[in-house]
Short mmCIF file of N, CA and C and ligand atoms in Angstrom, two decimals:
data_model
loop_
_atom_site.label_atom_id
_atom_site.label_comp_id
_atom_site.label_asym_id
_atom_site.label_seq_id
_atom_site.Cartn_x
_atom_site.Cartn_y
_atom_site.Cartn_z
N MET Q 1 0.84 -1.24 0.04
CA MET Q 1 0.06 0.00 -0.13
C MET Q 1 0.81 1.26 -0.11
N ILE Q 2 1.85 1.23 0.85
CA ILE Q 2 2.77 2.38 0.85
C ILE Q 2 3.49 2.67 -0.45
N ALA Q 3 3.91 1.47 -1.05
CA ALA Q 3 4.48 1.51 -2.26
C ALA Q 3 3.70 2.16 -3.29
N ARG Q 4 2.51 1.71 -3.32
CA ARG Q 4 1.46 2.19 -4.41
C ARG Q 4 1.43 3.72 -4.21
N ILE Q 5 1.37 4.30 -2.87
CA ILE Q 5 1.14 5.67 -2.75
C ILE Q 5 2.47 6.47 -2.99
N ALA Q 6 3.42 5.73 -3.00
CA ALA Q 6 4.83 6.42 -3.45
C ALA Q 6 4.69 6.63 -4.80
N GLU Q 7 4.35 5.41 -5.41
CA GLU Q 7 4.28 5.38 -6.95
C GLU Q 7 3.20 6.65 -7.41
N LEU Q 8 2.31 6.73 -6.87
CA LEU Q 8 1.25 7.64 -7.21
C LEU Q 8 1.88 8.87 -6.99
N GLU Q 9 2.26 9.42 -6.02
CA GLU Q 9 3.12 10.42 -5.80
C GLU Q 9 4.06 10.91 -6.87
N ASP Q 10 4.82 10.11 -7.22
CA ASP Q 10 5.89 9.97 -8.37
C ASP Q 10 5.12 10.57 -9.43
N ARG Q 11 3.92 9.86 -9.93
CA ARG Q 11 3.34 10.13 -11.23
C ARG Q 11 2.74 11.59 -10.77
N VAL Q 12 2.21 11.82 -10.00
CA VAL Q 12 1.58 13.25 -9.97
C VAL Q 12 2.70 14.41 -10.01
N ARG Q 13 3.81 14.10 -9.43
CA ARG Q 13 5.00 14.99 -9.67
C ARG Q 13 5.41 15.25 -11.27
N ILE Q 14 5.33 13.70 -11.86
CA ILE Q 14 5.70 14.23 -13.22
C ILE Q 14 4.62 14.90 -13.89
N LEU Q 15 3.36 14.64 -13.55
CA LEU Q 15 2.46 15.45 -14.17
C LEU Q 15 2.29 16.79 -13.95
N GLU Q 16 2.57 17.07 -12.66
CA GLU Q 16 2.99 18.64 -12.29
C GLU Q 16 3.99 19.28 -13.19
N ALA Q 17 4.86 18.73 -13.25
CA ALA Q 17 6.13 19.06 -14.01
C ALA Q 17 5.83 19.29 -15.40
N ARG Q 18 5.07 18.43 -16.08
CA ARG Q 18 4.76 18.70 -17.63
C ARG Q 18 3.51 19.63 -17.44
N VAL Q 19 2.64 19.98 -16.73
CA VAL Q 19 1.59 20.79 -16.65
C VAL Q 19 2.52 22.11 -16.62
N ARG Q 20 3.41 22.19 -15.70
CA ARG Q 20 4.17 23.48 -15.71
C ARG Q 20 5.04 23.88 -16.87
N SER Q 21 5.50 22.83 -17.46
CA SER Q 21 6.36 23.18 -18.48
C SER Q 21 5.34 23.48 -19.90
N PHE Q 22 4.21 22.78 -19.81
CA PHE Q 22 3.33 23.40 -20.82
C PHE Q 22 2.70 24.75 -20.76
N SER Q 23 2.35 24.97 -19.45
CA SER Q 23 2.08 26.51 -19.30
C SER Q 23 2.85 27.55 -19.63
N VAL Q 24 4.37 27.14 -19.14
CA VAL Q 24 5.29 27.99 -19.33
C VAL Q 24 5.34 28.19 -21.21
N GLN Q 25 5.22 26.96 -21.86
CA GLN Q 25 5.14 27.11 -23.22
C GLN Q 25 4.00 27.85 -23.78
N SER Q 26 2.89 27.62 -23.27
CA SER Q 26 1.90 28.41 -23.76
C SER Q 26 1.96 29.82 -23.61
N ARG Q 27 2.46 30.12 -22.51
CA ARG Q 27 2.73 31.65 -22.27
C ARG Q 27 3.62 32.09 -23.21
N LYS Q 28 4.53 31.49 -23.59
CA LYS Q 28 5.48 31.96 -24.60
C LYS Q 28 4.97 32.19 -25.84
N ASP Q 29 4.12 31.19 -26.19
CA ASP Q 29 3.24 31.21 -27.47
C ASP Q 29 2.48 32.69 -27.52
N ALA Q 30 1.78 32.82 -26.41
CA ALA Q 30 0.93 33.95 -26.35
C ALA Q 30 1.46 35.10 -26.36
N ALA Q 31 2.76 35.33 -25.80
CA ALA Q 31 3.58 36.47 -26.07
C ALA Q 31 4.16 36.75 -27.49
N SER Q 32 4.49 35.41 -28.12
CA SER Q 32 5.00 35.66 -29.60
C SER Q 32 3.79 36.24 -30.45
N THR Q 33 2.59 35.60 -30.07
CA THR Q 33 1.62 35.90 -30.92
C THR Q 33 1.14 37.39 -30.93
N LYS Q 34 1.27 37.90 -29.68
CA LYS Q 34 0.91 39.51 -29.45
C LYS Q 34 1.91 40.49 -30.23
N VAL Q 35 3.10 40.02 -30.71
CA VAL Q 35 3.75 40.67 -31.58
C VAL Q 35 3.20 40.92 -32.92
N ALA Q 36 2.32 39.99 -33.15
CA ALA Q 36 1.91 40.08 -34.73
C ALA Q 36 1.33 41.42 -35.19
N PRO Q 37 1.87 41.79 -36.27
CA PRO Q 37 1.40 43.01 -36.74
C PRO Q 37 -0.01 43.27 -37.03
N ARG Q 38 -0.58 44.46 -36.95
CA ARG Q 38 -1.88 44.60 -37.25
C ARG Q 38 -1.75 45.30 -38.78
N ALA Q 39 -1.70 44.45 -39.57
CA ALA Q 39 -1.58 44.81 -40.94
C ALA Q 39 -2.53 45.65 -41.76
N ALA Q 40 -3.86 45.53 -40.95
CA ALA Q 40 -4.80 46.22 -41.51
C ALA Q 40 -4.79 47.74 -41.26
N ARG Q 41 -3.86 47.92 -40.25
CA ARG Q 41 -3.79 49.47 -39.70
C ARG Q 41 -2.53 50.02 -40.53
N ALA Q 42 -1.78 49.20 -41.13
CA ALA Q 42 -0.50 49.79 -41.47
C ALA Q 42 -0.64 50.93 -42.39
N ARG Q 43 -1.50 50.62 -43.31
CA ARG Q 43 -1.50 51.96 -44.44
C ARG Q 43 -3.22 52.12 -44.63
N PRO Q 44 -3.53 53.12 -43.75
CA PRO Q 44 -4.89 53.56 -43.85
C PRO Q 44 -5.31 54.04 -45.25
N ARG Q 45 -6.20 53.40 -45.65
CA ARG Q 45 -6.80 53.99 -47.13
C ARG Q 45 -7.67 55.13 -47.01
N PRO Q 46 -7.82 55.86 -47.75
CA PRO Q 46 -8.77 57.12 -47.89
C PRO Q 46 -10.17 56.71 -47.87
N ARG Q 47 -11.06 57.37 -47.27
CA ARG Q 47 -12.27 56.91 -47.08
C ARG Q 47 -13.10 57.95 -47.59
N CYS Q 48 -14.23 57.58 -48.27
CA CYS Q 48 -15.37 58.28 -48.87
C CYS Q 48 -15.86 59.19 -47.70
N PRO Q 49 -15.93 60.43 -47.81
CA PRO Q 49 -16.43 61.24 -46.88
C PRO Q 49 -18.08 61.28 -46.94
N GLY Q 50 -18.55 60.67 -47.92
CA GLY Q 50 -19.88 60.49 -47.99
C GLY Q 50 -20.65 59.14 -47.54
N CYS Q 51 -19.78 57.85 -47.69
CA CYS Q 51 -20.45 56.80 -46.97
C CYS Q 51 -19.37 56.08 -46.06
N THR Q 52 -18.37 56.90 -45.82
CA THR Q 52 -17.13 56.35 -45.10
C THR Q 52 -16.61 54.96 -45.39
N LEU Q 53 -16.82 54.41 -46.51
CA LEU Q 53 -16.31 53.20 -46.81
C LEU Q 53 -14.84 53.55 -47.36
N GLU Q 54 -13.90 52.58 -47.35
CA GLU Q 54 -12.74 52.62 -48.01
C GLU Q 54 -12.50 52.50 -49.28
N LEU Q 55 -11.93 53.33 -50.04
CA LEU Q 55 -12.02 53.34 -51.41
C LEU Q 55 -10.99 52.34 -52.00
N PRO Q 56 -11.46 51.58 -52.89
CA PRO Q 56 -10.58 50.57 -53.69
C PRO Q 56 -9.32 50.94 -54.15
N LYS Q 57 -8.35 50.46 -53.99
CA LYS Q 57 -7.09 50.88 -54.75
C LYS Q 57 -7.19 51.09 -56.09
N GLY Q 58 -6.46 51.98 -56.58
CA GLY Q 58 -6.44 52.09 -58.16
C GLY Q 58 -7.54 52.21 -58.88
N ARG Q 59 -8.77 52.72 -58.18
CA ARG Q 59 -9.99 52.81 -58.80
C ARG Q 59 -10.50 54.29 -58.22
N ARG Q 60 -9.56 55.12 -58.14
CA ARG Q 60 -9.94 56.48 -57.60
C ARG Q 60 -10.23 57.20 -58.71
N GLY Q 61 -11.64 57.66 -58.86
CA GLY Q 61 -11.85 58.56 -59.77
C GLY Q 61 -12.28 60.10 -59.08
N ASP Q 62 -13.25 60.69 -59.71
CA ASP Q 62 -13.69 62.06 -59.20
C ASP Q 62 -14.82 61.46 -58.15
N SER Q 63 -15.39 60.47 -58.20
CA SER Q 63 -16.42 59.88 -57.12
C SER Q 63 -16.41 58.76 -56.58
N CYS Q 64 -17.01 58.65 -55.58
CA CYS Q 64 -16.91 57.18 -54.89
C CYS Q 64 -17.56 56.27 -55.70
N VAL Q 65 -16.90 54.99 -55.77
CA VAL Q 65 -17.40 54.02 -56.51
C VAL Q 65 -18.58 53.12 -55.80
N TRP Q 66 -18.58 53.55 -54.40
CA TRP Q 66 -19.79 53.07 -53.61
C TRP Q 66 -21.07 53.68 -53.72
N CYS Q 67 -20.78 55.07 -53.41
CA CYS Q 67 -22.10 56.03 -53.25
C CYS Q 67 -22.28 57.04 -54.35
N GLY Q 68 -21.08 57.18 -54.91
CA GLY Q 68 -21.06 58.03 -55.96
C GLY Q 68 -20.90 59.69 -55.37
N PHE Q 69 -20.29 59.64 -54.41
CA PHE Q 69 -19.94 60.99 -53.84
C PHE Q 69 -18.85 61.82 -54.58
N VAL Q 70 -19.10 62.91 -54.91
CA VAL Q 70 -18.19 63.63 -55.57
C VAL Q 70 -17.23 64.29 -54.80
N PHE Q 71 -16.02 63.75 -54.91
CA PHE Q 71 -15.04 64.40 -53.95
C PHE Q 71 -14.65 65.98 -54.24
N SER Q 72 -14.71 66.34 -55.42
CA SER Q 72 -14.44 67.66 -55.73
C SER Q 72 -15.60 68.71 -54.80
N ALA Q 73 -16.56 68.07 -54.50
CA ALA Q 73 -17.91 68.66 -53.98
C ALA Q 73 -17.08 69.40 -52.44
N ILE Q 74 -16.30 68.58 -52.06
CA ILE Q 74 -15.56 69.21 -50.49
C ILE Q 74 -14.23 69.79 -51.02
N GLY Q 75 -13.85 70.21 -52.15
CA GLY Q 75 -12.68 70.80 -52.46
C GLY Q 75 -11.49 69.80 -52.44
N GLY Q 76 -11.78 68.63 -52.59
CA GLY Q 76 -10.84 67.56 -52.16
C GLY Q 76 -9.63 67.20 -52.85
N ARG Q 77 -8.34 67.73 -52.48
CA ARG Q 77 -7.21 67.37 -52.99
C ARG Q 77 -6.61 66.20 -51.98
N ALA Q 78 -7.51 65.99 -51.00
CA ALA Q 78 -7.35 65.12 -49.78
C ALA Q 78 -7.09 63.77 -50.25
N PHE Q 79 -7.74 63.41 -51.42
CA PHE Q 79 -7.64 62.34 -51.82
C PHE Q 79 -6.92 61.79 -53.06
N ARG Q 80 -5.98 62.67 -53.17
CA ARG Q 80 -5.22 62.37 -54.28
C ARG Q 80 -4.14 61.19 -53.77
ZN1 LIG A 101 -19.01 56.78 -50.73
#
């Protein structure tokens, strides 16, 4: 009986060590994923003042492709 208890204690100790190393590992992972860049915020695209939607790249004309807002209506060199 005593031998069994000692065996169980050993197992528990091994499991505890495993759990501890695992939690350390996952903490490291969490720290490294936090560094992930926010690519969406890197380069803010111009937004239409009318509908506030982002204007698609390379398709910028005199008016919004979404709602047809005419940029020159607000004197807009801001959208160049
Ligand atoms: Zn618009």
